[in-house]
Coordinates of N, CA and C in Angstrom, one line a residue:
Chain A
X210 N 0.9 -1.2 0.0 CA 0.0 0.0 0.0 C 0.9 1.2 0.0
X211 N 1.4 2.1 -0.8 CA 1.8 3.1 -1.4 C 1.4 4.0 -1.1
X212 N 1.5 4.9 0.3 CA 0.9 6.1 0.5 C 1.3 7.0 -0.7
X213 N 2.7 7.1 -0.8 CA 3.3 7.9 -1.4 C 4.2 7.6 -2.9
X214 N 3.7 8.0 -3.9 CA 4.0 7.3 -5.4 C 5.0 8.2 -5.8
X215 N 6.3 7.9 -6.3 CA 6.8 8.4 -7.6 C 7.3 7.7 -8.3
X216 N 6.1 7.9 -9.5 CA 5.9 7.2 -10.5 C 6.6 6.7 -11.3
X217 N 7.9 7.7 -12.0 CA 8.5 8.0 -12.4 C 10.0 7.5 -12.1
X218 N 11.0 6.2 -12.3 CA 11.9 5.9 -11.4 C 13.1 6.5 -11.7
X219 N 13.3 6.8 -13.1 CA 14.3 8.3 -13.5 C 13.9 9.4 -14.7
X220 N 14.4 9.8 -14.7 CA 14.7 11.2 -15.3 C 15.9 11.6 -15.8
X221 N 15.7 12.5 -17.1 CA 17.1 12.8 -17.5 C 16.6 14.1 -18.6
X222 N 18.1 15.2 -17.9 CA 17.1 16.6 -18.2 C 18.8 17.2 -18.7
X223 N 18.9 18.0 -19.7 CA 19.5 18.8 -19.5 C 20.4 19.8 -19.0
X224 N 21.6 19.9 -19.1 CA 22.2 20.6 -18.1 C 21.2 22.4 -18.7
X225 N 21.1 23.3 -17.8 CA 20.7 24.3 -17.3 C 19.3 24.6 -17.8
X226 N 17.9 22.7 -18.2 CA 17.2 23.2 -18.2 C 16.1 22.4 -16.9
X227 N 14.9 23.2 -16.9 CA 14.0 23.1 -15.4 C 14.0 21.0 -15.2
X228 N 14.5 20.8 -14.4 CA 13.9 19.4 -13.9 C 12.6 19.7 -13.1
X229 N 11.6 18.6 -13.3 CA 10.4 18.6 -12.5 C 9.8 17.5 -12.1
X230 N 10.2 16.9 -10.6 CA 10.1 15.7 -10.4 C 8.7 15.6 -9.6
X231 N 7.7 14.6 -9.9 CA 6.5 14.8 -9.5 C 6.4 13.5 -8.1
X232 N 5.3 13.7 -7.6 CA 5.1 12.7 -6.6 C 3.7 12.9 -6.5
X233 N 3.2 12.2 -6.0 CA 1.1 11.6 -5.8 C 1.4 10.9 -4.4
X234 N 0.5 11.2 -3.8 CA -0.1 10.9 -2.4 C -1.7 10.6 -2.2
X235 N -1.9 9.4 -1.7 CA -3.1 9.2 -1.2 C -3.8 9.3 0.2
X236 N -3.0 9.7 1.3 CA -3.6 9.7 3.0 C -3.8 10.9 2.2
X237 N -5.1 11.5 2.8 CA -5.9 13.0 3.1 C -4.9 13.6 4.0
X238 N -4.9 12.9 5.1 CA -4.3 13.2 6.4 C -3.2 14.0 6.6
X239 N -2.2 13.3 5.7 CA -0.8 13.8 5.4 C -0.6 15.9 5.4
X240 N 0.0 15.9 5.8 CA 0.1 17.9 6.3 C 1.4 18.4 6.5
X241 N 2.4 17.4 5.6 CA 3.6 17.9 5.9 C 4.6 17.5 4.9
X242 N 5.4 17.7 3.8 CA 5.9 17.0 2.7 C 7.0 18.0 2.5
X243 N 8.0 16.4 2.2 CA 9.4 16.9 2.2 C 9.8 16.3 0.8
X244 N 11.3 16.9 0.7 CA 12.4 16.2 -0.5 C 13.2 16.2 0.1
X245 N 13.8 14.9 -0.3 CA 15.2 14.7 0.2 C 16.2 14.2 -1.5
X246 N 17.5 14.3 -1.1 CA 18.3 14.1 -2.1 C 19.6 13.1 -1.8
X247 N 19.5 11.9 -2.4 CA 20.4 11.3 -2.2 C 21.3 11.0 -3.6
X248 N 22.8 11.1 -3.0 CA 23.7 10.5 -4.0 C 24.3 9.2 -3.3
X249 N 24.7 8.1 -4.5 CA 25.0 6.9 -4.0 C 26.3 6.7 -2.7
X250 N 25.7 5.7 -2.4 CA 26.9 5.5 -0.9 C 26.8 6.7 0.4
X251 N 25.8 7.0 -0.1 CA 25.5 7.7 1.4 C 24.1 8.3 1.6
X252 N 23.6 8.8 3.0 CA 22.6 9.2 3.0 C 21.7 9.8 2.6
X253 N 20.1 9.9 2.4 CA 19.6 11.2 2.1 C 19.5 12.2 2.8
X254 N 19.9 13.7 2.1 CA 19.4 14.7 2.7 C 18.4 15.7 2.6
X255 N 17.9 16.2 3.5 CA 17.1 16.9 3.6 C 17.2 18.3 2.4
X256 N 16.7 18.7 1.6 CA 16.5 19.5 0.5 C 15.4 20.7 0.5
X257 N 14.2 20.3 0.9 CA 13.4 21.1 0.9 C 11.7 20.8 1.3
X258 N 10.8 21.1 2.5 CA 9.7 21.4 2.6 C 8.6 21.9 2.2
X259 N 7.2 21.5 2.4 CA 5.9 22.6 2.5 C 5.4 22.0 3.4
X260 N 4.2 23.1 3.9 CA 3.4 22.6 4.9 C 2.1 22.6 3.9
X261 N 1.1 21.8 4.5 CA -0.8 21.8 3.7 C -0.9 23.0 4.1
X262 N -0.5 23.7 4.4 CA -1.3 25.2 4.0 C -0.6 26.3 3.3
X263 N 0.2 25.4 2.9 CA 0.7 26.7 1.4 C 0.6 25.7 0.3
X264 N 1.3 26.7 -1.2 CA 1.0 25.6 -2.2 C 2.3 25.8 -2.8
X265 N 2.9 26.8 -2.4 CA 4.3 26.7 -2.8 C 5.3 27.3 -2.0
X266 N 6.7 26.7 -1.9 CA 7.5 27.3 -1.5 C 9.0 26.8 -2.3
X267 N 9.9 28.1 -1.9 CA 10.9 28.3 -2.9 C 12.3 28.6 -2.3
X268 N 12.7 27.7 -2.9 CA 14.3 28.2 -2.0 C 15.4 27.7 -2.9
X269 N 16.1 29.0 -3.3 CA 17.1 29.1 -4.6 C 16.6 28.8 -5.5
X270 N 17.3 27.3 -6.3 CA 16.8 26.8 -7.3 C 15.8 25.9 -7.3
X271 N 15.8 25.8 -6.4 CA 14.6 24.5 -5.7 C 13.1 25.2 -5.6
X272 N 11.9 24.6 -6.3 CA 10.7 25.1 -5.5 C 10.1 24.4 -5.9
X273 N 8.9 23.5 -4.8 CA 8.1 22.5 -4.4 C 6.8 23.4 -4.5
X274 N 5.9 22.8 -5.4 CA 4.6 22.9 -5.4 C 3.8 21.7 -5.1
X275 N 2.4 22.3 -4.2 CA 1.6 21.6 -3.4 C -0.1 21.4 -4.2
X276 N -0.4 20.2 -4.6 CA -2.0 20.9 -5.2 C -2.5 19.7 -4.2
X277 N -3.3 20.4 -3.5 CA -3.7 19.6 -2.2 C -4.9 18.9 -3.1
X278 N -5.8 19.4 -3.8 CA -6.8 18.9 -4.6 C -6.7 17.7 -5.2
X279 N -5.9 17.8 -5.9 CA -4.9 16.4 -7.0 C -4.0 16.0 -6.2
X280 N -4.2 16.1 -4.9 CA -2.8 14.9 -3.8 C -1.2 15.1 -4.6
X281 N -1.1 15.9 -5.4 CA 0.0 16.0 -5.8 C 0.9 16.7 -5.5
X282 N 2.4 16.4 -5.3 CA 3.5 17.7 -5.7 C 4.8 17.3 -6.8
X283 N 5.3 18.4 -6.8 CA 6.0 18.5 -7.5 C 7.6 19.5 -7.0
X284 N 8.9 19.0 -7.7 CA 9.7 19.8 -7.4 C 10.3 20.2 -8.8
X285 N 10.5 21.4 -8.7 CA 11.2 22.0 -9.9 C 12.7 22.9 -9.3
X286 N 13.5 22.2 -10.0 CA 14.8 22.7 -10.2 C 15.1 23.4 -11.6
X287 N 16.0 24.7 -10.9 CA 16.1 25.9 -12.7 C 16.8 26.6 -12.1
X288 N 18.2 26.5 -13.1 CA 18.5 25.9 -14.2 C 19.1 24.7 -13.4
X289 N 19.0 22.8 -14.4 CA 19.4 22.4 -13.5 C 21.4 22.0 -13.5
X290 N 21.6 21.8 -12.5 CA 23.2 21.6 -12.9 C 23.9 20.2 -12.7
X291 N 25.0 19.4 -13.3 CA 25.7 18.3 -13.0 C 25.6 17.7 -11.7
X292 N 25.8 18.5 -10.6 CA 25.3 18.0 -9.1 C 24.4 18.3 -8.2
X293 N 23.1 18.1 -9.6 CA 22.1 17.6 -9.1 C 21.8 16.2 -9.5
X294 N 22.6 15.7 -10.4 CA 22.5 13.9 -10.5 C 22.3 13.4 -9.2
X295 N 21.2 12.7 -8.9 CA 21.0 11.8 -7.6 C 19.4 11.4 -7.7
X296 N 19.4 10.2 -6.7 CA 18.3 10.1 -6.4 C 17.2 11.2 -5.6
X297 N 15.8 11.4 -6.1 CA 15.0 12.5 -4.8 C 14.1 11.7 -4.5
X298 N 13.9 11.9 -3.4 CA 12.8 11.1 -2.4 C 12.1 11.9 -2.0
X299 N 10.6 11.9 -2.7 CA 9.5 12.7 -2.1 C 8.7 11.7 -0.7
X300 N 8.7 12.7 0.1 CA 7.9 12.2 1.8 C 7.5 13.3 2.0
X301 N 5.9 12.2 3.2 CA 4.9 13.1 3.5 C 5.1 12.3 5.2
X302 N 4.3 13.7 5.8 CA 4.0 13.3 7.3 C 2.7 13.4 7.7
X303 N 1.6 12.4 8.3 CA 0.5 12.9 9.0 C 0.9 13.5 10.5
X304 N -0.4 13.8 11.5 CA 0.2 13.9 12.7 C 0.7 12.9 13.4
X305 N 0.7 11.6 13.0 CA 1.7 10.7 14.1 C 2.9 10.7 14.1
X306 N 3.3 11.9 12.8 CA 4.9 12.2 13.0 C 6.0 11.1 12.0
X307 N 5.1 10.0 11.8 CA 5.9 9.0 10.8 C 6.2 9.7 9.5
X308 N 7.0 9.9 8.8 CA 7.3 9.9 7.6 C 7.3 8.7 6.7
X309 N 6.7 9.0 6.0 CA 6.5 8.1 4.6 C 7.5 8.4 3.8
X310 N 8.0 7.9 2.9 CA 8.9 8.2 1.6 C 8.4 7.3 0.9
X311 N 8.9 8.0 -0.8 CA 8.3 7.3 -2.1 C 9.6 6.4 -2.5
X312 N 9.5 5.8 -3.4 CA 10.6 5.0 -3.6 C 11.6 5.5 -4.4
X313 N 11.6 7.4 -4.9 CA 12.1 7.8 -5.4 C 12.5 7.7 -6.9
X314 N 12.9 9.3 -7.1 CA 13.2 9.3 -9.1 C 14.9 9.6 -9.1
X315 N 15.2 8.9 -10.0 CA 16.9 9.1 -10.3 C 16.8 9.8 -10.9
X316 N 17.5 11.4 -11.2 CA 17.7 12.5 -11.9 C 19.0 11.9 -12.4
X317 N 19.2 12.3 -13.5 CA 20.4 12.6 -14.6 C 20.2 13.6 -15.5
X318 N 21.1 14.4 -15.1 CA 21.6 15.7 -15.7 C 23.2 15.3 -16.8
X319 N 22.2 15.8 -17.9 CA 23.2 15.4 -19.4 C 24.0 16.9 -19.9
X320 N 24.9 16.7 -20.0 CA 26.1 17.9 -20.5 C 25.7 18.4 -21.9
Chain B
X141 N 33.7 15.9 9.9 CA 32.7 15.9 11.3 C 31.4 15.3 11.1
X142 N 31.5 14.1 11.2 CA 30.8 13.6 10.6 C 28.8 13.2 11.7
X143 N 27.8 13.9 11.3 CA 27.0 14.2 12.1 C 26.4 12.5 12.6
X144 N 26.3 12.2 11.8 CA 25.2 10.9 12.0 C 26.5 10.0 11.3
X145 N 26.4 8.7 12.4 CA 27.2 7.9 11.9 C 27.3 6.5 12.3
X146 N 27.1 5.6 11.0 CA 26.7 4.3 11.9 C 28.2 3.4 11.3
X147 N 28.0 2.2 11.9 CA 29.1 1.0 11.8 C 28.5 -0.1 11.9
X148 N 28.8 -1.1 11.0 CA 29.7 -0.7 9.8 C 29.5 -0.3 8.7
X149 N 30.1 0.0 8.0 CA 29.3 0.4 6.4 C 28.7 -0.8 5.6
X150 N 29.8 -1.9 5.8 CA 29.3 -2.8 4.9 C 29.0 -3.9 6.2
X151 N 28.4 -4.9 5.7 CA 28.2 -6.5 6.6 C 27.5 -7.7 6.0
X152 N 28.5 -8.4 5.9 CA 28.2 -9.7 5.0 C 28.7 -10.5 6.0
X153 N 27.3 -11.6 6.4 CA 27.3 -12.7 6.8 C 26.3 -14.0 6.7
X154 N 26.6 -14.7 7.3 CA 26.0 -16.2 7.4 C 24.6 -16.3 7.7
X155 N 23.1 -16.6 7.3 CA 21.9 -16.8 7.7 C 22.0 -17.4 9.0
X156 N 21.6 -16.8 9.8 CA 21.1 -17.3 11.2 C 22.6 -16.5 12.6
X157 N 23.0 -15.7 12.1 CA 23.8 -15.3 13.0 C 23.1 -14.5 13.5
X158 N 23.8 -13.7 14.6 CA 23.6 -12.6 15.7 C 24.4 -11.4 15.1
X159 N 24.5 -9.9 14.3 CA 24.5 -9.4 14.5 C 24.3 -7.7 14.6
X160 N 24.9 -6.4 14.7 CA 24.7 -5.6 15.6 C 25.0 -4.5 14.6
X161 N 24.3 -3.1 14.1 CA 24.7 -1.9 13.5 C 24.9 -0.8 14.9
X162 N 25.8 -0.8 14.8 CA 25.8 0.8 15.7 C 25.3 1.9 15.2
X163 N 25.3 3.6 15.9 CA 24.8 4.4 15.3 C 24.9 5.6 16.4
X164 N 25.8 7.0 16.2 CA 26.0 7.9 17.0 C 25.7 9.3 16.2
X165 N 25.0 10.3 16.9 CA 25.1 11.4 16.1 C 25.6 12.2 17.4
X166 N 26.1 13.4 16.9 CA 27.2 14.9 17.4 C 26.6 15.7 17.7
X167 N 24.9 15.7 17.2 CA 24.1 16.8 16.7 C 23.2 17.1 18.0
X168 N 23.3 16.7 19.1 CA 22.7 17.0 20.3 C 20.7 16.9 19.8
X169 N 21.0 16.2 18.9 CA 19.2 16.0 18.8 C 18.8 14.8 20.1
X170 N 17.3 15.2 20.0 CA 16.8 14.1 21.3 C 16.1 12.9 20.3
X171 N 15.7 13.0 18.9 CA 15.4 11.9 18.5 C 15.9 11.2 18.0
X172 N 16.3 9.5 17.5 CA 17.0 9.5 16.6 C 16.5 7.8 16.2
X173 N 16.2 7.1 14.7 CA 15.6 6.3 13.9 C 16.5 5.9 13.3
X174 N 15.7 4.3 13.1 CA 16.6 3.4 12.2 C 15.1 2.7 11.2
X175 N 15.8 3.0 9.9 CA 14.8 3.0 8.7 C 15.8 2.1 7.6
X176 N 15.0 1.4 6.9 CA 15.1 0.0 6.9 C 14.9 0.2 4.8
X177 N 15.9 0.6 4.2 CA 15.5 0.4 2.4 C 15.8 -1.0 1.8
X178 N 14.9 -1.4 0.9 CA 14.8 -2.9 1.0 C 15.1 -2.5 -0.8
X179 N 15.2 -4.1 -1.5 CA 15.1 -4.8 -2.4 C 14.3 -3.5 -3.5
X180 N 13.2 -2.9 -3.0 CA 12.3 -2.0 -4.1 C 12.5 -0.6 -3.6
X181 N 13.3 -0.2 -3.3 CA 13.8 0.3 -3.0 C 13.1 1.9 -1.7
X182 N 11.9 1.1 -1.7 CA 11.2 2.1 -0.5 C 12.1 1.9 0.7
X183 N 12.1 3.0 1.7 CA 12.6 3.8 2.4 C 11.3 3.7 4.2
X184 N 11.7 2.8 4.8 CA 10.6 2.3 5.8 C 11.1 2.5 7.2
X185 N 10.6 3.4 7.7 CA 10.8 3.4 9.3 C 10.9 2.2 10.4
X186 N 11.3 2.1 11.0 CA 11.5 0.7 12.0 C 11.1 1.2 13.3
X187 N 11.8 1.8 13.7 CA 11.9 2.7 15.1 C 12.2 3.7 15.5
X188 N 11.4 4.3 16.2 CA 12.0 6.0 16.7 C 12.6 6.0 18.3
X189 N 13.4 6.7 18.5 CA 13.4 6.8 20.1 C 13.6 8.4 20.2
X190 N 12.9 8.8 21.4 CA 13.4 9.8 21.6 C 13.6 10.5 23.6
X191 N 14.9 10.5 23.8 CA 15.4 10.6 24.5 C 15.4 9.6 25.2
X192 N 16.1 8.2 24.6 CA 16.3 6.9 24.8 C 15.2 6.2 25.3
X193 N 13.6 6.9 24.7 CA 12.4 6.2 25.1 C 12.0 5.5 23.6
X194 N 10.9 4.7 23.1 CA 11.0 4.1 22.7 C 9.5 4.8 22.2
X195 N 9.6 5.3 20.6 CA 8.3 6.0 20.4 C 7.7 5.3 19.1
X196 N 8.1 5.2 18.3 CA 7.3 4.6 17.1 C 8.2 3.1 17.1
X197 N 7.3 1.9 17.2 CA 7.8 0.6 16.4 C 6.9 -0.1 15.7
X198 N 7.0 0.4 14.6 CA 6.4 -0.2 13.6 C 6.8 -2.2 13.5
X199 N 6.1 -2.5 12.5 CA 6.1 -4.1 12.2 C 7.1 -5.0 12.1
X200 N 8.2 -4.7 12.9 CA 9.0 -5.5 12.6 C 8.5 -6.8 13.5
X201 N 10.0 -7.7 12.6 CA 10.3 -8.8 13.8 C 10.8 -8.7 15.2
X202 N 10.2 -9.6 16.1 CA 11.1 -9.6 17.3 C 12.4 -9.6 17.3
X203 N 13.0 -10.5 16.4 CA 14.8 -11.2 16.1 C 15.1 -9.0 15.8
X204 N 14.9 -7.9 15.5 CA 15.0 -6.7 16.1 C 14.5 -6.1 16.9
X205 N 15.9 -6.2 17.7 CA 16.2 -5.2 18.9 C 16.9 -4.0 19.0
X206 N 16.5 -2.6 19.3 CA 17.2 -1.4 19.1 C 17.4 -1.6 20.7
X207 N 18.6 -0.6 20.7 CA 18.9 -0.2 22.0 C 19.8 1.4 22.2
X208 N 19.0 2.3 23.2 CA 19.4 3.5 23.0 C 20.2 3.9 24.4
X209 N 21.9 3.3 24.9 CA 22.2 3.7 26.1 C 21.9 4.9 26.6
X210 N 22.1 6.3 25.2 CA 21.7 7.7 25.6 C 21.2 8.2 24.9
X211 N 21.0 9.4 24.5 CA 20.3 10.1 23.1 C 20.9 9.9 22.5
X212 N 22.6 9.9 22.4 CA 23.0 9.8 21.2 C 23.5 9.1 20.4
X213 N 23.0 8.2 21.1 CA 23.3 6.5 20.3 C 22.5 5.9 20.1
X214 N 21.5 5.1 19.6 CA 20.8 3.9 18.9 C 21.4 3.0 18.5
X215 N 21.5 1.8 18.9 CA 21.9 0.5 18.1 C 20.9 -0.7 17.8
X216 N 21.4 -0.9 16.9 CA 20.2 -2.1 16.3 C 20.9 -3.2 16.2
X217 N 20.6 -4.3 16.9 CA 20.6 -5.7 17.5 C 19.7 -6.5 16.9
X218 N 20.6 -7.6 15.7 CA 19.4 -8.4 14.7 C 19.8 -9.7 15.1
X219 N 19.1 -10.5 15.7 CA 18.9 -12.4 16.3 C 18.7 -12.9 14.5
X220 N 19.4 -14.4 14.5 CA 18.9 -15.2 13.5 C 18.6 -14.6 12.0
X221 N 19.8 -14.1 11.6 CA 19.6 -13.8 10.5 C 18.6 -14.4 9.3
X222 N 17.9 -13.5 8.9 CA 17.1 -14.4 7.3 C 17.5 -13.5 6.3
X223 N 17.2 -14.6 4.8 CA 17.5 -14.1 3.5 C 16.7 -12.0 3.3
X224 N 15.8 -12.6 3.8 CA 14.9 -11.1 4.1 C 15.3 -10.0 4.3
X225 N 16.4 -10.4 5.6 CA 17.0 -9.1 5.7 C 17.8 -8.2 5.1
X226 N 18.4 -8.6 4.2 CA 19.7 -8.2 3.2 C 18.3 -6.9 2.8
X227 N 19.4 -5.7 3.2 CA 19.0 -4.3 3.0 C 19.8 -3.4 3.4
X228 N 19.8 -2.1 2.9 CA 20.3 -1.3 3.4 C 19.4 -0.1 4.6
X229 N 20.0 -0.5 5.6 CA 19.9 0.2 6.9 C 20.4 1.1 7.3
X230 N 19.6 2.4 7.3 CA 19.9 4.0 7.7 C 19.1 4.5 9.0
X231 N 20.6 4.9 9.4 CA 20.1 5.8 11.3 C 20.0 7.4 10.8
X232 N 19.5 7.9 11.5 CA 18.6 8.9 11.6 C 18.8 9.8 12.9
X233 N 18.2 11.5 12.8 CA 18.3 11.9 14.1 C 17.2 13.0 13.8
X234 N 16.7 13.5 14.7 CA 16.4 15.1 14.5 C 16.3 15.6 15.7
X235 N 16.0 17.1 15.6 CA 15.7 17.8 17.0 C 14.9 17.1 18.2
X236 N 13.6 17.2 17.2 CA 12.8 16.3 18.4 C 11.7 15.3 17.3
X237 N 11.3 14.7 17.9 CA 10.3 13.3 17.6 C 8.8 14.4 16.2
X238 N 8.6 15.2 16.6 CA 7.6 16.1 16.1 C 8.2 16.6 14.9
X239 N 7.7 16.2 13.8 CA 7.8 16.6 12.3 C 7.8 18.2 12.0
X240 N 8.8 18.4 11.6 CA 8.8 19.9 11.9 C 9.6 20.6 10.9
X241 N 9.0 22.4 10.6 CA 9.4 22.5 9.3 C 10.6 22.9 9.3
X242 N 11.1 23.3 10.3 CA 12.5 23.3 10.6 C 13.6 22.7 11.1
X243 N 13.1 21.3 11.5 CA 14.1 20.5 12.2 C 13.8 19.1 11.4
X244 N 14.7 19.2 10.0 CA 14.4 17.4 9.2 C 15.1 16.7 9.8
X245 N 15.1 15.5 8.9 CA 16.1 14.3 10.1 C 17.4 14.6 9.0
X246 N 18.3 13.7 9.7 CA 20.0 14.1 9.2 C 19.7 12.5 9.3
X247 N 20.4 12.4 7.5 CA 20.7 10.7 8.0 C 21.9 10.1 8.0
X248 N 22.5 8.8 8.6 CA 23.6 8.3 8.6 C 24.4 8.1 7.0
X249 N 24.9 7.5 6.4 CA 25.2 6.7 5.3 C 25.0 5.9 4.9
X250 N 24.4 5.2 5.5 CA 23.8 3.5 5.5 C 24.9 2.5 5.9
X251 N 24.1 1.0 6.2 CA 25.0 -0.1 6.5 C 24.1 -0.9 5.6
X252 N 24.9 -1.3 4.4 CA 24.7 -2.4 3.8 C 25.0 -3.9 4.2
X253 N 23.4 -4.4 4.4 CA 23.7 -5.8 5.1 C 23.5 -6.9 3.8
X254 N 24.4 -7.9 3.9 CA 24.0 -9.0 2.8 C 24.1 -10.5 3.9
X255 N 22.8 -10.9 3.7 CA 23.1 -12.3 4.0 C 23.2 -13.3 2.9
X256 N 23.9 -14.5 3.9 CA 24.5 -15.1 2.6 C 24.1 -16.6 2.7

């Protein structure tokens, strides 16, 4: 059971143009949604937030859109660059504080 | 300086043994989790503790045992190895237990387990 989908297991974008990696959620519940970014052999990190009561937020090149209606988000990177090759892991939180994560999209950024 | 950090990196052994991933963070957080990426590559919580109390345990098996001497350690203690287990295993920390838009978790590097 899949709370959290991305659909999509890679991607491959252009160096300096928008990546836009999507994610689908099905708990209603869910009020808190993260990205994280992993490169191989080591952990994911934390990247970027929204809370359900915005629908977007933005930081640098990074900015995560929320459409609470269509359970969906999305992350758009612009322009994107060589080290952003990696795995992103879209996760959501309800109030029990668990995080969920998707099984994630491999980005590849081509020269 | 390394924030979150488990041992060993790697661990290859025998089905049915005993044993043990360590896991220390530097980062003065009070929570800290061990989450479990398997075969399909989802990304699954095991356990949370926070301030060496024991707050989310999800479905595991008994044969896992976490053990938290203080906040800043968590260790995970695996009885009787099975083929199942072969995954990669990541420790975790954050501020506190409460999902928060300022305080994400920091994760370890993982400990890749292979049974064999």
């Amino acid at each position: 059971d899949q709370q959290v989908k991305q659909n999509s297991p890679s991607l491959s974008v252009q160096e300096g143009r928008i990546s836009i990696l999507n994610c689908d959620y099905t708990n209603s519940m869910f009020d808190y949604f993260l990205w994280y970014k992993k490169y191989p052999a080591e952990g994911p990190t934390f990247l970027i937030s929204i809370s359900s009561i915005k629908d977007k937020n933005e930081d640098g090149r990074f900015t995560v859109f929320l459409n609470k209606s269509a359970k969906h988000l999305s992350l758009h990177i612009v322009p994107s660059q060589p080290g952003d090759s990696a795995v992103y892991f879209c996760a959501a939180s309800a109030r029990d504080d668990k995080i969920i994560f998707g099984k994630g999209t491999r980005l590849h950024i081509l020269p | 300086d390394t924030a979150v950090s488990q041992t060993p990196k790697y661990l290859v052994t025998q089905m049915g043994n005993d044993k043990s991933i360590k896991c220390e963070q530097n980062l003065g957080h009070d929570t800290m989790y061990w989450y479990k990426q398997d075969s399909k590559k989802f990304l699954k919580i095991m356990f949370s503790y926070n301030n060496k109390e024991l707050i989310i345990n999800e479905t595991v098996p008994n044969r896992f045992s976490p053990k938290s001497p203080d906040k800043a350690h968590l260790n995970l203690h695996i009885n009787s190895l099975e083929l199942g287990d072969s995954a990669v295993y990541f420790c975790a920390s954050s501020q506190s237990h409460r999902v928060s838009r300022d305080q994400p978790q920091h994760f370890g590097d993982g400990t890749r387990l292979s049974i064999l």
